[in-house]
Amino acid sequence: GAGVSQSPSNKVTEKGKDVELRCDPISGHTALYWYRQSLGQGLEFLIYFQGNSAPDKSGLPSDRFSAERTGGSVSTLTIQRTQQEDSAVYLCASSSHKTGLGGYTFGSGTRLTVV
Amino acid sequence: KQEVTQIPAALSVPEGENLVLNCSFTDSAIYNLQWFRQDPGKGLTSLLLIQSSQREQTSGRLNASLDKSSGRSTLYIAASQPGDSATYLCAVRGTGANSKLTFGKGITLSVRP
């Protein structure tokens, strides 16, 4: 597609439920990032996929968080047993080159609210 | 570990002013630096991308400079308008094979009519 697409745009879930957030990067982009932005905070790195390499998961805050990228394209971020502190905007970005040569394009984000 | 700093956290100016937003980073080994704009409740919109070999980039009323050796970048906004009110973030991409895109916390700009 023309841009990075994220769905859903908004998600309200009950504490303890699992949620899945989806990111559809720009076609052909090999690099994909997930970031989290809590209210009034900066962007917190979560996970980075580059081509077929093993993902960099160093930013995932707990083992309740996981992500996968199927076929080098669509990525899903899963949060199990959601907690109120998971409430944030989850942003996805993709880039055409592993070094980010062409810059990064961000999606509009998924606003997650855990009640 | 790369750290990106943007000071001040907030800025309020009258319409028409030329202004400079600053960004500094601790590790000069970068591939590129990118400035983004974020409107409240929205995602990030790319404004300018500067490769490590470049000194500046321009787009309309925006000009971004990069001094890699001193670890600094500035975003210059000419003749500011109320529509420029937003949060401006800078981000650097390191040169390591698995380097991440590291963001500053942003500068929230308010342009008063």
mmCIF file of C-alpha atoms in Angstrom:
data_model
loop_
_atom_site.group_PDB
_atom_site.id
_atom_site.type_symbol
_atom_site.label_atom_id
_atom_site.label_comp_id
_atom_site.label_asym_id
_atom_site.label_seq_id
_atom_site.Cartn_x
_atom_site.Cartn_y
_atom_site.Cartn_z
ATOM 1 C CA GLY A 1 0.000 0.000 0.000
ATOM 2 C CA ALA A 2 0.910 3.651 -0.098
ATOM 3 C CA GLY A 3 1.611 3.884 3.601
ATOM 4 C CA VAL A 4 1.956 1.880 6.783
ATOM 5 C CA SER A 5 -1.429 0.630 7.889
ATOM 6 C CA GLN A 6 -2.254 -0.248 11.490
ATOM 7 C CA SER A 7 -5.379 -1.837 12.861
ATOM 8 C CA PRO A 8 -7.415 -1.371 14.848
ATOM 9 C CA SER A 9 -7.022 2.370 15.278
ATOM 10 C CA ASN A 10 -8.553 2.158 18.733
ATOM 11 C CA LYS A 11 -8.936 -0.772 21.097
ATOM 12 C CA VAL A 12 -10.557 -0.851 24.514
ATOM 13 C CA THR A 13 -10.061 -4.066 26.411
ATOM 14 C CA GLU A 14 -10.649 -5.384 29.892
ATOM 15 C CA LYS A 15 -7.727 -6.028 32.178
ATOM 16 C CA GLY A 16 -6.535 -9.600 31.806
ATOM 17 C CA LYS A 17 -7.645 -10.054 28.209
ATOM 18 C CA ASP A 18 -5.283 -10.697 25.310
ATOM 19 C CA VAL A 19 -5.041 -8.263 22.399
ATOM 20 C CA GLU A 20 -3.529 -8.395 18.931
ATOM 21 C CA LEU A 21 -2.365 -5.320 17.079
ATOM 22 C CA ARG A 22 -1.651 -5.480 13.378
ATOM 23 C CA CYS A 23 0.832 -3.615 11.193
ATOM 24 C CA ASP A 24 0.873 -3.758 7.411
ATOM 25 C CA PRO A 25 4.120 -2.128 6.228
ATOM 26 C CA ILE A 26 4.808 -0.525 2.892
ATOM 27 C CA SER A 27 5.193 -3.230 0.277
ATOM 28 C CA GLY A 28 8.822 -4.249 -0.138
ATOM 29 C CA HIS A 29 10.028 -2.651 3.083
ATOM 30 C CA THR A 30 12.357 -5.058 4.831
ATOM 31 C CA ALA A 31 12.701 -3.293 8.187
ATOM 32 C CA LEU A 32 9.794 -3.030 10.635
ATOM 33 C CA TYR A 33 9.715 -1.477 14.093
ATOM 34 C CA TRP A 34 7.192 -1.405 16.905
ATOM 35 C CA TYR A 35 7.219 1.488 19.371
ATOM 36 C CA ARG A 36 5.027 2.398 22.303
ATOM 37 C CA GLN A 37 4.107 5.918 23.354
ATOM 38 C CA SER A 38 2.534 6.375 26.750
ATOM 39 C CA LEU A 39 0.709 9.557 27.701
ATOM 40 C CA GLY A 40 3.207 12.405 27.923
ATOM 41 C CA GLN A 41 6.152 10.096 27.311
ATOM 42 C CA GLY A 42 8.615 9.633 24.485
ATOM 43 C CA LEU A 43 8.678 6.742 22.066
ATOM 44 C CA GLU A 44 9.746 3.482 23.653
ATOM 45 C CA PHE A 45 11.320 0.894 21.360
ATOM 46 C CA LEU A 46 9.714 -2.542 21.555
ATOM 47 C CA ILE A 47 10.927 -4.800 18.734
ATOM 48 C CA TYR A 48 12.706 -4.622 15.369
ATOM 49 C CA PHE A 49 12.431 -7.002 12.406
ATOM 50 C CA GLN A 50 14.951 -6.903 9.555
ATOM 51 C CA GLY A 51 14.348 -9.226 6.631
ATOM 52 C CA ASN A 52 14.759 -12.850 7.623
ATOM 53 C CA SER A 53 17.092 -12.106 10.529
ATOM 54 C CA ALA A 54 16.156 -12.924 14.083
ATOM 55 C CA PRO A 55 14.218 -9.980 15.524
ATOM 56 C CA ASP A 56 15.687 -7.650 18.123
ATOM 57 C CA LYS A 57 13.301 -8.153 21.034
ATOM 58 C CA SER A 58 15.364 -6.230 23.553
ATOM 59 C CA GLY A 59 12.700 -3.578 24.077
ATOM 60 C CA LEU A 60 9.787 -5.830 24.975
ATOM 61 C CA PRO A 61 8.849 -4.873 28.565
ATOM 62 C CA SER A 62 7.761 -8.318 29.736
ATOM 63 C CA ASP A 63 7.084 -11.833 28.523
ATOM 64 C CA ARG A 64 3.436 -10.880 28.097
ATOM 65 C CA PHE A 65 4.508 -9.083 24.937
ATOM 66 C CA SER A 66 5.373 -10.916 21.744
ATOM 67 C CA ALA A 67 5.464 -10.117 18.061
ATOM 68 C CA GLU A 68 5.794 -11.962 14.830
ATOM 69 C CA ARG A 69 6.203 -11.042 11.225
ATOM 70 C CA THR A 70 4.856 -13.475 8.702
ATOM 71 C CA GLY A 71 6.373 -13.769 5.248
ATOM 72 C CA GLY A 72 8.461 -10.688 5.814
ATOM 73 C CA SER A 73 5.384 -8.499 5.554
ATOM 74 C CA VAL A 74 2.525 -8.140 8.034
ATOM 75 C CA SER A 75 3.426 -8.007 11.720
ATOM 76 C CA THR A 76 1.281 -8.738 14.747
ATOM 77 C CA LEU A 77 2.051 -7.501 18.246
ATOM 78 C CA THR A 78 0.338 -9.590 20.918
ATOM 79 C CA ILE A 79 -0.126 -8.537 24.519
ATOM 80 C CA GLN A 80 -1.314 -11.263 26.841
ATOM 81 C CA ARG A 81 -3.145 -10.692 30.115
ATOM 82 C CA THR A 82 -3.257 -6.949 29.565
ATOM 83 C CA GLN A 83 -2.617 -4.594 32.479
ATOM 84 C CA GLN A 84 -3.635 -0.964 32.878
ATOM 85 C CA GLU A 85 -0.040 0.162 32.421
ATOM 86 C CA ASP A 86 -0.164 -1.299 28.907
ATOM 87 C CA SER A 87 -2.482 1.550 27.900
ATOM 88 C CA ALA A 88 -0.612 3.536 25.259
ATOM 89 C CA VAL A 89 -0.410 4.258 21.567
ATOM 90 C CA TYR A 90 1.405 1.495 19.721
ATOM 91 C CA LEU A 91 3.183 2.721 16.602
ATOM 92 C CA CYS A 92 4.634 0.716 13.747
ATOM 93 C CA ALA A 93 7.213 1.942 11.246
ATOM 94 C CA SER A 94 8.862 0.450 8.199
ATOM 95 C CA SER A 95 11.881 1.240 6.071
ATOM 96 C CA SER A 96 13.082 0.075 2.684
ATOM 97 C CA HIS A 97 16.657 -0.524 3.753
ATOM 98 C CA LYS A 98 18.233 -2.156 6.762
ATOM 99 C CA THR A 99 20.132 1.011 7.521
ATOM 100 C CA GLY A 100 17.056 3.159 7.206
ATOM 101 C CA LEU A 101 18.602 4.760 4.156
ATOM 102 C CA GLY A 102 15.268 5.994 2.882
ATOM 103 C CA GLY A 103 13.998 7.032 6.264
ATOM 104 C CA TYR A 104 11.143 5.565 8.241
ATOM 105 C CA THR A 105 7.427 5.754 7.592
ATOM 106 C CA PHE A 106 5.090 5.462 10.539
ATOM 107 C CA GLY A 107 1.529 4.266 10.724
ATOM 108 C CA SER A 108 -1.176 6.202 12.551
ATOM 109 C CA GLY A 109 -0.928 3.913 15.544
ATOM 110 C CA THR A 110 -3.291 1.851 17.639
ATOM 111 C CA ARG A 111 -4.555 3.514 20.806
ATOM 112 C CA LEU A 112 -4.936 0.786 23.408
ATOM 113 C CA THR A 113 -6.956 1.430 26.540
ATOM 114 C CA VAL A 114 -7.050 -1.218 29.254
ATOM 115 C CA VAL A 115 -9.946 -0.755 31.674
ATOM 116 C CA LYS B 1 24.093 3.598 24.178
ATOM 117 C CA GLN B 2 22.704 6.360 21.980
ATOM 118 C CA GLU B 3 20.819 9.116 23.773
ATOM 119 C CA VAL B 4 18.887 11.852 22.013
ATOM 120 C CA THR B 5 18.018 15.071 23.813
ATOM 121 C CA GLN B 6 15.632 17.803 22.788
ATOM 122 C CA ILE B 7 15.506 20.963 24.842
ATOM 123 C CA PRO B 8 13.301 22.764 25.724
ATOM 124 C CA ALA B 9 10.390 20.361 26.100
ATOM 125 C CA ALA B 10 7.920 23.077 25.155
ATOM 126 C CA LEU B 11 8.061 26.346 23.298
ATOM 127 C CA SER B 12 5.475 29.073 22.695
ATOM 128 C CA VAL B 13 6.041 31.772 20.091
ATOM 129 C CA PRO B 14 3.941 34.438 18.337
ATOM 130 C CA GLU B 15 2.944 33.872 14.750
ATOM 131 C CA GLY B 16 5.502 34.987 12.197
ATOM 132 C CA GLU B 17 8.612 34.254 14.224
ATOM 133 C CA ASN B 18 11.493 32.305 12.807
ATOM 134 C CA LEU B 19 12.492 29.602 15.239
ATOM 135 C CA VAL B 20 15.070 26.913 15.801
ATOM 136 C CA LEU B 21 14.462 23.555 17.434
ATOM 137 C CA ASN B 22 17.519 21.755 18.739
ATOM 138 C CA CYS B 23 18.405 18.091 18.904
ATOM 139 C CA SER B 24 21.583 16.559 20.290
ATOM 140 C CA PHE B 25 22.815 12.980 20.284
ATOM 141 C CA THR B 26 25.644 11.277 22.134
ATOM 142 C CA ASP B 27 26.981 8.827 19.547
ATOM 143 C CA SER B 28 28.077 10.373 16.263
ATOM 144 C CA ALA B 29 28.131 6.987 14.487
ATOM 145 C CA ILE B 30 24.812 7.425 12.728
ATOM 146 C CA TYR B 31 23.430 6.561 9.305
ATOM 147 C CA ASN B 32 20.909 9.333 9.288
ATOM 148 C CA LEU B 33 18.749 11.682 11.313
ATOM 149 C CA GLN B 34 15.071 12.259 10.729
ATOM 150 C CA TRP B 35 12.729 14.985 11.969
ATOM 151 C CA PHE B 36 9.089 14.094 12.548
ATOM 152 C CA ARG B 37 5.967 16.012 13.431
ATOM 153 C CA GLN B 38 3.259 14.594 15.646
ATOM 154 C CA ASP B 39 -0.157 16.180 16.044
ATOM 155 C CA PRO B 40 -2.172 15.354 19.178
ATOM 156 C CA GLY B 41 -3.603 11.854 19.009
ATOM 157 C CA LYS B 42 -1.956 11.163 15.658
ATOM 158 C CA GLY B 43 0.965 9.185 14.305
ATOM 159 C CA LEU B 44 4.302 10.571 13.156
ATOM 160 C CA THR B 45 4.717 12.472 9.905
ATOM 161 C CA SER B 46 8.203 12.616 8.419
ATOM 162 C CA LEU B 47 9.430 16.145 7.756
ATOM 163 C CA LEU B 48 13.059 15.857 6.730
ATOM 164 C CA LEU B 49 15.652 13.110 6.471
ATOM 165 C CA ILE B 50 19.371 13.904 6.543
ATOM 166 C CA GLN B 51 21.899 11.227 5.640
ATOM 167 C CA SER B 52 25.156 11.178 7.605
ATOM 168 C CA SER B 53 27.066 12.530 4.610
ATOM 169 C CA GLN B 54 24.762 15.529 4.253
ATOM 170 C CA ARG B 55 24.832 18.842 6.072
ATOM 171 C CA GLU B 56 21.271 20.034 5.531
ATOM 172 C CA GLN B 57 17.931 19.411 3.903
ATOM 173 C CA THR B 58 15.194 21.875 3.023
ATOM 174 C CA SER B 59 11.483 21.529 2.432
ATOM 175 C CA GLY B 60 9.392 24.645 2.081
ATOM 176 C CA ARG B 61 9.693 26.727 5.250
ATOM 177 C CA LEU B 62 11.664 23.978 6.990
ATOM 178 C CA ASN B 63 15.414 23.557 7.007
ATOM 179 C CA ALA B 64 17.256 20.900 8.968
ATOM 180 C CA SER B 65 20.994 20.889 9.534
ATOM 181 C CA LEU B 66 23.267 18.155 10.802
ATOM 182 C CA ASP B 67 26.665 18.458 12.470
ATOM 183 C CA LYS B 68 27.544 14.834 13.061
ATOM 184 C CA SER B 69 30.894 15.485 14.705
ATOM 185 C CA SER B 70 29.348 17.616 17.431
ATOM 186 C CA GLY B 71 26.245 15.465 17.698
ATOM 187 C CA ARG B 72 23.769 18.196 16.861
ATOM 188 C CA SER B 73 20.897 18.909 14.528
ATOM 189 C CA THR B 74 18.632 21.908 14.243
ATOM 190 C CA LEU B 75 15.240 22.292 12.629
ATOM 191 C CA TYR B 76 14.640 25.835 11.422
ATOM 192 C CA ILE B 77 11.050 26.932 10.835
ATOM 193 C CA ALA B 78 10.646 30.184 8.952
ATOM 194 C CA ALA B 79 7.694 32.504 9.434
ATOM 195 C CA SER B 80 5.898 30.244 11.883
ATOM 196 C CA GLN B 81 2.135 29.777 11.598
ATOM 197 C CA PRO B 82 -0.499 28.509 14.065
ATOM 198 C CA GLY B 83 -0.751 25.382 11.908
ATOM 199 C CA ASP B 84 2.853 24.577 12.829
ATOM 200 C CA SER B 85 1.726 23.876 16.400
ATOM 201 C CA ALA B 86 2.625 20.249 17.099
ATOM 202 C CA THR B 87 5.283 18.119 18.747
ATOM 203 C CA TYR B 88 8.525 17.839 16.823
ATOM 204 C CA LEU B 89 10.696 14.781 17.319
ATOM 205 C CA CYS B 90 14.136 13.963 16.056
ATOM 206 C CA ALA B 91 15.416 10.423 15.674
ATOM 207 C CA VAL B 92 18.795 8.952 14.764
ATOM 208 C CA ARG B 93 19.609 5.594 13.222
ATOM 209 C CA GLY B 94 22.952 4.155 14.384
ATOM 210 C CA THR B 95 25.453 2.391 12.161
ATOM 211 C CA GLY B 96 25.451 -0.959 13.919
ATOM 212 C CA ALA B 97 23.848 -3.852 12.064
ATOM 213 C CA ASN B 98 20.977 -3.989 14.508
ATOM 214 C CA SER B 99 20.949 -0.386 15.609
ATOM 215 C CA LYS B 100 17.592 0.970 16.521
ATOM 216 C CA LEU B 101 15.958 4.249 15.630
ATOM 217 C CA THR B 102 16.409 6.309 18.797
ATOM 218 C CA PHE B 103 14.065 9.201 19.516
ATOM 219 C CA GLY B 104 14.250 12.331 21.584
ATOM 220 C CA LYS B 105 11.250 13.149 23.787
ATOM 221 C CA GLY B 106 10.168 15.909 21.449
ATOM 222 C CA ILE B 107 9.526 19.629 21.601
ATOM 223 C CA THR B 108 5.910 20.741 21.847
ATOM 224 C CA LEU B 109 5.541 23.912 19.832
ATOM 225 C CA SER B 110 2.673 26.343 20.190
ATOM 226 C CA VAL B 111 2.404 29.193 17.699
ATOM 227 C CA ARG B 112 0.078 31.924 18.976
ATOM 228 C CA PRO B 113 -2.028 33.841 16.435
#
